[in-house]
């Protein structure tokens, strides 16, 4: 008997079981039914044995329940109702200890639900900011990522070199603003996820930004200075080798030069050259220069021509004069230029050709080839010249009038 008591004592030493009067009353009735009294000694012995077994079973159950993790109210609310749970909620509270321990969702007040939701949000935030992994597929999130601060700065795509006064679009694809600074005092702020057009002055440029509470500086690009384009032109036009000449020259030295007329035709690629203006009026000339650093600059200026070229032809002659310079007719430029040409003299009344030549040594002497007689004095005749080779900007066809005068 003492051995059995010792076994019970040791088994129940560390177990705490809550007292439930209804449960013990039910258990007592069962004992009276299953263990009828036959004799005092035998009944007393079996009563102790049965009581011990029952106590061990009850204590073991509560020990197992104690070691199992207790579900929180949040977990129970999140669990869907099953058919068996719904049935258990409708049963009597006194049927079993496990059923008594279940929580009836309908008994939880709205205030309790709000507290539970607040607790859930607090636990999630605590886990996120402490970068602690939780038992779910969700990975830990850093504080920077949660606050929208990038951990890596994306450098805007730019060229390494630009030229003075060039307008450049800077695209900032970061979630932070950045400053574009230069050694020349330039400072432009470009907001996050936006672009900005900036006109650049010479100097070195840098991107300044704050990343992870630390100020950073990164080289952006260099802006090279331009060589200013400018030129001068001779005030007076001169004639050289039968051509009108006006000298144009670049004021500044550069690596490359390009001269253009108002039609976009290249006139020269030298620092200076002799320009030919064949008509009276304004002529717009553009100079484009390129420095050693690759930067280009250009300027357009107006050059004024005060007289028409027209092959430097005179408008009258004296066939009967002894002076060889005035007794024949041929545009002066044809004597100097040494180029292939065709000249015709035309009667304005009939449109017939009275003279034709292709040789500068055969000027017109005033004789009408139709009659072999001198043309009548003071009567203007039409002359036309067609050139087979021309200068840039020059027409192939020229014409004018020529009149015979007497001594």
Coordinates of C-alpha atoms in Angstrom, one line a residue:
X1 CA 0.0 0.0 0.0
X2 CA 2.8 2.4 0.9
X3 CA 4.5 1.7 -2.5
X4 CA 1.4 2.7 -4.4
X5 CA 1.1 5.9 -2.4
X6 CA 4.7 6.7 -3.0
X7 CA 4.2 6.2 -6.8
X8 CA 1.2 8.5 -6.8
X9 CA 3.0 11.1 -4.7
X10 CA 6.0 11.2 -7.1
X11 CA 3.8 11.3 -10.2
X12 CA 1.8 14.3 -8.9
X13 CA 4.6 16.2 -7.4
X14 CA 5.1 18.8 -10.3
X15 CA 1.6 18.8 -11.6
X16 CA -0.9 21.5 -11.0
X17 CA -4.5 20.7 -12.0
X18 CA -7.3 23.3 -11.7
X19 CA -10.1 22.3 -9.5
X20 CA -13.5 21.9 -11.1
X21 CA -16.3 20.9 -8.7
X22 CA -18.7 19.7 -11.4
X23 CA -15.9 17.5 -12.9
X24 CA -15.2 15.8 -9.5
X25 CA -18.9 15.4 -8.8
X26 CA -19.3 13.6 -12.2
X27 CA -16.3 11.4 -11.5
X28 CA -17.6 10.5 -8.0
X29 CA -20.9 9.2 -9.5
X30 CA -19.0 7.1 -12.0
X31 CA -16.9 5.6 -9.3
X32 CA -20.0 4.6 -7.3
X33 CA -21.5 2.9 -10.3
X34 CA -18.4 1.0 -11.5
X35 CA -17.0 0.1 -8.1
X36 CA -19.8 -1.3 -5.8
X37 CA -18.9 -2.0 -2.2
X38 CA -18.4 -5.7 -1.5
X39 CA -16.2 -5.7 1.6
X40 CA -14.6 -2.8 3.3
X41 CA -11.0 -3.8 2.8
X42 CA -11.4 -4.8 -0.9
X43 CA -13.5 -1.7 -1.7
X44 CA -11.1 0.6 0.0
X45 CA -8.2 -0.8 -1.9
X46 CA -9.8 -0.6 -5.3
X47 CA -11.2 2.9 -4.5
X48 CA -7.6 4.1 -4.0
X49 CA -6.4 2.4 -7.2
X50 CA -9.2 3.9 -9.3
X51 CA -8.8 7.3 -7.8
X52 CA -5.0 7.3 -8.4
X53 CA -5.5 6.3 -12.1
X54 CA -8.1 9.0 -12.6
X55 CA -5.9 11.6 -10.9
X56 CA -2.9 10.6 -13.1
X57 CA -5.0 10.8 -16.3
X58 CA -6.4 14.2 -15.4
X59 CA -3.0 15.5 -14.4
X60 CA -1.4 14.2 -17.6
X61 CA -4.0 15.9 -19.7
X62 CA -3.4 19.3 -18.0
X63 CA 0.3 18.9 -18.3
X64 CA 0.1 18.3 -22.0
X65 CA -2.2 21.3 -22.4
X66 CA 0.2 23.4 -20.4
X67 CA 3.2 22.5 -22.6
X68 CA 1.3 23.2 -25.9
X69 CA 1.7 26.8 -27.2
X70 CA -1.3 28.9 -26.3
X71 CA -3.0 30.4 -29.4
X72 CA -3.5 34.1 -29.2
X73 CA -6.8 35.8 -29.7
X74 CA -5.6 37.1 -33.1
X75 CA -4.9 33.5 -34.3
X76 CA -8.2 32.3 -33.2
X77 CA -10.0 35.1 -34.9
X78 CA -8.0 34.4 -38.1
X79 CA -8.9 30.7 -38.1
X80 CA -12.0 29.9 -40.2
X81 CA -14.9 28.3 -38.5
X82 CA -15.3 24.6 -39.2
X83 CA -18.5 22.7 -38.9
X84 CA -17.1 20.8 -35.8
X85 CA -16.2 24.0 -34.1
X86 CA -19.6 25.4 -34.6
X87 CA -21.1 22.3 -33.1
X88 CA -18.8 22.3 -30.2
X89 CA -19.8 26.0 -29.4
X90 CA -23.5 24.9 -29.1
X91 CA -22.7 22.0 -26.7
X92 CA -22.9 22.3 -22.9
X93 CA -19.9 23.9 -21.1
X94 CA -19.6 21.0 -18.7
X95 CA -19.0 18.1 -21.1
X96 CA -15.2 18.3 -21.1
X97 CA -12.3 20.5 -20.0
X98 CA -11.1 21.0 -23.6
X99 CA -14.5 22.2 -24.7
X100 CA -14.7 24.6 -21.7
X101 CA -11.4 26.1 -22.7
X102 CA -12.5 27.0 -26.3
X103 CA -13.3 30.7 -27.0
X104 CA -16.6 31.7 -28.4
X105 CA -16.0 34.3 -31.1
X106 CA -19.4 35.8 -30.6
X107 CA -18.5 36.7 -27.0
X108 CA -15.5 38.8 -28.1
X109 CA -16.5 42.5 -28.1
X110 CA -15.6 45.0 -30.8
X111 CA -13.2 46.7 -28.3
X112 CA -11.3 43.4 -27.9
X113 CA -11.1 43.0 -31.6
X114 CA -9.6 46.4 -32.0
X115 CA -7.0 45.7 -29.4
X116 CA -6.1 42.5 -31.1
X117 CA -5.7 44.2 -34.5
X118 CA -3.5 46.9 -32.9
X119 CA -1.4 44.2 -31.3
X120 CA -0.9 42.5 -34.7
X121 CA 0.1 45.8 -36.4
X122 CA 2.6 46.5 -33.5
X123 CA 4.1 43.0 -33.8
X124 CA 4.5 43.3 -37.6
X125 CA 6.2 46.8 -37.3
X126 CA 8.5 45.5 -34.5
X127 CA 9.5 42.5 -36.7
X128 CA 10.1 44.7 -39.8
X129 CA 12.2 47.4 -38.1
X130 CA 14.3 44.9 -36.2
X131 CA 14.9 43.0 -39.5
X132 CA 13.8 39.8 -37.7
X133 CA 12.7 36.9 -39.9
X134 CA 9.2 35.6 -39.1
X135 CA 7.8 32.2 -39.7
X136 CA 6.3 33.0 -43.1
X137 CA 7.5 33.4 -46.7
X138 CA 7.9 37.2 -46.1
X139 CA 11.5 38.2 -45.9
X140 CA 12.8 40.8 -43.4
X141 CA 12.7 44.3 -44.7
X142 CA 15.2 47.0 -43.9
X143 CA 14.2 50.3 -42.5
X144 CA 15.5 52.1 -45.6
X145 CA 13.3 50.1 -47.9
X146 CA 10.3 50.7 -45.7
X147 CA 10.8 54.4 -45.7
X148 CA 11.4 54.5 -49.5
X149 CA 15.1 55.6 -49.3
X150 CA 17.3 54.0 -52.0
X151 CA 20.3 52.0 -50.8
X152 CA 22.1 52.6 -54.2
X153 CA 22.4 55.8 -56.1
X154 CA 21.6 55.6 -59.8
X155 CA 23.9 58.0 -61.6
X156 CA 22.0 59.9 -64.4
X157 CA 23.2 59.0 -67.9
X158 CA 25.3 61.8 -69.3
X159 CA 28.3 62.3 -71.6
X160 CA 31.7 62.8 -70.1
X161 CA 32.2 66.1 -71.9
X162 CA 30.0 68.9 -73.0
X163 CA 30.6 72.3 -74.5
X164 CA 29.8 75.8 -73.2
X165 CA 26.2 77.0 -73.5
X166 CA 25.0 73.5 -74.5
X167 CA 21.6 72.6 -73.1
X168 CA 21.6 69.1 -71.5
X169 CA 18.6 67.1 -70.0
X170 CA 19.5 65.5 -66.7
X171 CA 17.1 62.6 -65.8
X172 CA 17.0 61.8 -62.0
X173 CA 15.5 58.3 -61.6
X174 CA 16.2 58.2 -57.9
X175 CA 13.7 58.6 -55.0
X176 CA 15.9 61.4 -53.6
X177 CA 16.7 64.8 -55.0
X178 CA 20.1 65.7 -56.1
X179 CA 22.1 68.8 -56.7
X180 CA 24.2 69.5 -59.8
X181 CA 27.1 71.7 -58.7
X182 CA 30.0 73.2 -60.6
X183 CA 33.3 74.8 -59.8
X184 CA 32.0 77.9 -61.6
X185 CA 29.3 78.5 -59.0
X186 CA 26.5 76.7 -60.9
X187 CA 23.9 75.0 -58.7
X188 CA 20.7 73.3 -59.8
X189 CA 18.4 71.1 -57.8
X190 CA 16.7 68.2 -59.6
X191 CA 13.8 66.6 -57.8
X192 CA 13.3 62.9 -57.3
X193 CA 12.0 61.0 -60.4
X194 CA 12.1 64.0 -62.6
X195 CA 14.2 65.7 -65.3
X196 CA 15.6 69.1 -65.8
X197 CA 17.1 71.0 -68.8
X198 CA 20.2 73.0 -67.8
X199 CA 22.4 75.3 -69.9
X200 CA 26.0 74.7 -69.1
X201 CA 29.0 77.0 -68.5
X202 CA 32.6 75.8 -68.5
X203 CA 33.8 73.8 -65.5
X204 CA 33.7 70.4 -63.7
X205 CA 30.3 69.3 -62.6
X206 CA 29.3 67.0 -59.7
X207 CA 26.2 65.3 -58.3
X208 CA 25.6 66.0 -54.6
X209 CA 23.0 63.9 -52.7
X210 CA 22.3 62.4 -49.3
X211 CA 22.2 58.6 -49.0
X212 CA 21.6 56.8 -45.7
X213 CA 22.0 60.1 -43.8
X214 CA 25.4 60.6 -45.4
X215 CA 26.3 63.3 -47.9
X216 CA 27.8 62.0 -51.1
X217 CA 29.5 63.6 -54.0
X218 CA 30.0 62.0 -57.4
X219 CA 31.7 63.4 -60.5
X220 CA 29.3 64.1 -63.4
X221 CA 31.0 65.6 -66.4
X222 CA 33.2 68.4 -67.7
X223 CA 32.1 71.4 -69.8
X224 CA 34.7 72.7 -72.1
X225 CA 34.9 76.4 -73.2
X226 CA 34.2 77.4 -76.7
X227 CA 36.4 79.5 -78.9
X228 CA 34.3 82.4 -79.9
X229 CA 33.7 82.6 -83.7
X230 CA 34.1 86.0 -85.3
X231 CA 35.5 87.4 -88.5
X232 CA 36.1 90.6 -90.4
X233 CA 35.6 91.5 -94.1
X234 CA 37.3 94.1 -96.3
X235 CA 35.4 97.3 -96.4
X236 CA 36.0 97.8 -100.2
X237 CA 35.7 95.2 -102.9
X238 CA 38.5 94.9 -105.4
X239 CA 38.8 93.0 -108.6
X240 CA 41.5 90.5 -109.1
X241 CA 42.0 88.4 -112.3
X242 CA 38.6 89.4 -113.5
X243 CA 36.8 88.5 -110.3
X244 CA 35.3 90.6 -107.5
X245 CA 37.2 90.0 -104.3
X246 CA 36.5 90.6 -100.6
X247 CA 38.8 89.1 -98.1
X248 CA 37.2 87.4 -95.1
X249 CA 39.3 86.3 -92.1
X250 CA 38.6 84.6 -88.7
X251 CA 39.6 86.7 -85.7
X252 CA 40.3 83.7 -83.5
X253 CA 42.5 80.7 -84.1
X254 CA 40.8 77.3 -84.1
X255 CA 41.4 73.7 -85.2
X256 CA 38.8 73.8 -88.1
X257 CA 37.1 76.5 -90.1
X258 CA 34.0 76.3 -92.3
X259 CA 32.7 79.3 -94.3
X260 CA 29.1 79.1 -95.7
X261 CA 27.0 81.4 -97.9
X262 CA 23.3 82.1 -97.4
X263 CA 22.4 79.0 -99.4
X264 CA 24.5 76.7 -97.2
X265 CA 27.2 76.2 -99.8
X266 CA 30.7 75.8 -98.4
X267 CA 32.9 78.6 -99.6
X268 CA 36.2 77.7 -97.9
X269 CA 37.8 75.7 -95.0
X270 CA 40.7 78.0 -94.4
X271 CA 41.2 80.6 -91.7
X272 CA 40.9 83.4 -94.4
X273 CA 40.0 83.5 -98.0
X274 CA 38.9 85.7 -100.9
X275 CA 35.1 85.8 -101.2
X276 CA 33.5 86.6 -104.6
X277 CA 30.2 88.5 -104.5
X278 CA 28.6 88.6 -108.0
X279 CA 25.5 90.7 -107.3
X280 CA 24.8 94.0 -105.6
X281 CA 23.2 93.9 -102.1
X282 CA 23.6 92.0 -98.8
X283 CA 25.4 88.7 -98.6
X284 CA 25.1 86.6 -95.3
X285 CA 28.2 84.7 -94.5
X286 CA 28.5 82.1 -91.7
X287 CA 31.7 81.1 -90.0
X288 CA 31.8 77.8 -88.1
X289 CA 34.9 77.0 -86.1
X290 CA 35.9 74.0 -84.0
X291 CA 38.4 74.2 -81.2
X292 CA 40.9 71.5 -80.2
X293 CA 38.6 70.3 -77.4
X294 CA 35.9 69.6 -80.1
X295 CA 33.6 72.4 -79.1
X296 CA 32.1 74.4 -82.0
X297 CA 31.0 78.0 -82.3
X298 CA 29.6 79.9 -85.2
X299 CA 28.6 83.4 -86.3
X300 CA 26.7 84.9 -89.2
X301 CA 27.4 88.4 -90.5
X302 CA 26.2 90.5 -93.4
X303 CA 28.7 91.5 -96.0
X304 CA 27.5 94.4 -98.3
X305 CA 28.3 94.5 -102.0
X306 CA 27.9 97.9 -103.6
X307 CA 28.1 97.0 -107.3
X308 CA 27.0 94.2 -109.7
X309 CA 29.7 92.2 -111.2
X310 CA 28.2 91.5 -114.7
X311 CA 31.6 90.3 -116.0
X312 CA 32.9 94.0 -115.7
X313 CA 31.3 94.7 -119.1
X314 CA 31.1 98.3 -120.4
X315 CA 27.8 99.6 -121.9
X316 CA 29.2 101.5 -124.9
X317 CA 32.1 101.6 -127.4
X318 CA 33.4 103.7 -130.4
X319 CA 34.2 101.4 -133.3
X320 CA 35.8 104.3 -135.3
X321 CA 38.3 105.2 -132.5
X322 CA 42.0 104.5 -132.9
X323 CA 42.1 103.4 -129.2
X324 CA 42.1 99.6 -129.0
X325 CA 40.6 99.7 -125.5
X326 CA 37.3 101.3 -126.7
X327 CA 36.9 100.5 -130.3
X328 CA 35.8 96.9 -129.7
X329 CA 33.5 95.1 -127.3
X330 CA 34.1 92.1 -125.0
X331 CA 33.3 91.9 -121.3
X332 CA 36.6 92.7 -119.5
X333 CA 36.4 89.7 -117.1
X334 CA 36.6 87.3 -120.1
X335 CA 40.0 88.7 -121.0
X336 CA 41.3 88.0 -117.5
X337 CA 39.7 84.8 -116.4
X338 CA 40.8 82.6 -119.2
X339 CA 37.7 80.3 -119.1
X340 CA 35.6 78.8 -121.9
X341 CA 32.7 81.0 -123.0
X342 CA 30.3 81.9 -125.8
X343 CA 29.3 85.5 -126.5
X344 CA 26.4 86.6 -128.8
X345 CA 25.3 90.1 -130.0
X346 CA 21.5 90.2 -130.7
X347 CA 19.4 92.7 -132.6
X348 CA 16.6 93.6 -130.2
X349 CA 14.2 94.4 -133.0
X350 CA 14.4 91.0 -134.8
X351 CA 16.1 88.8 -132.2
X352 CA 18.6 87.7 -134.8
X353 CA 22.3 87.2 -133.9
X354 CA 24.5 89.8 -135.5
X355 CA 27.8 88.5 -134.0
X356 CA 29.1 85.5 -132.1
X357 CA 32.5 84.5 -130.7
X358 CA 34.2 82.0 -128.4
X359 CA 37.6 83.5 -128.3
X360 CA 38.7 86.4 -126.1
X361 CA 41.1 87.5 -129.0
X362 CA 38.1 88.1 -131.2
X363 CA 36.0 90.9 -129.6
X364 CA 33.1 92.5 -131.5
X365 CA 34.0 95.5 -133.8
X366 CA 30.5 96.7 -134.4
X367 CA 29.9 95.0 -137.8
X368 CA 26.6 93.3 -138.4
X369 CA 27.5 90.0 -140.0
X370 CA 24.2 90.0 -141.9
X371 CA 25.0 93.2 -143.8
X372 CA 28.7 93.5 -143.1
X373 CA 28.0 97.1 -142.2
X374 CA 28.5 99.0 -138.9
X375 CA 25.5 99.0 -136.7
X376 CA 23.6 102.3 -136.5
X377 CA 24.8 104.7 -133.8
X378 CA 22.9 105.2 -130.5
X379 CA 21.0 102.0 -131.0
X380 CA 21.4 99.5 -128.1
X381 CA 22.1 95.9 -128.9
X382 CA 21.8 93.0 -126.5
X383 CA 24.8 90.9 -125.5
X384 CA 24.7 87.5 -123.8
X385 CA 27.5 85.4 -122.4
X386 CA 27.4 81.7 -121.4
X387 CA 30.2 80.4 -119.1
X388 CA 31.3 76.8 -119.2
X389 CA 33.1 77.1 -115.8
X390 CA 32.0 79.2 -112.9
X391 CA 33.0 80.1 -109.3
X392 CA 30.9 79.2 -106.3
X393 CA 27.7 81.2 -106.2
X394 CA 28.2 82.5 -109.8
X395 CA 25.6 82.1 -112.5
X396 CA 26.5 80.7 -115.9
X397 CA 24.6 83.3 -117.9
X398 CA 25.2 87.0 -118.1
X399 CA 23.6 89.7 -120.3
X400 CA 23.5 93.4 -120.9
X401 CA 23.2 96.1 -123.6
X402 CA 25.9 97.7 -125.7
X403 CA 25.5 100.9 -127.8
X404 CA 27.7 102.4 -130.6
X405 CA 28.9 106.0 -130.2
X406 CA 30.7 108.1 -132.8
X407 CA 33.9 110.0 -132.3

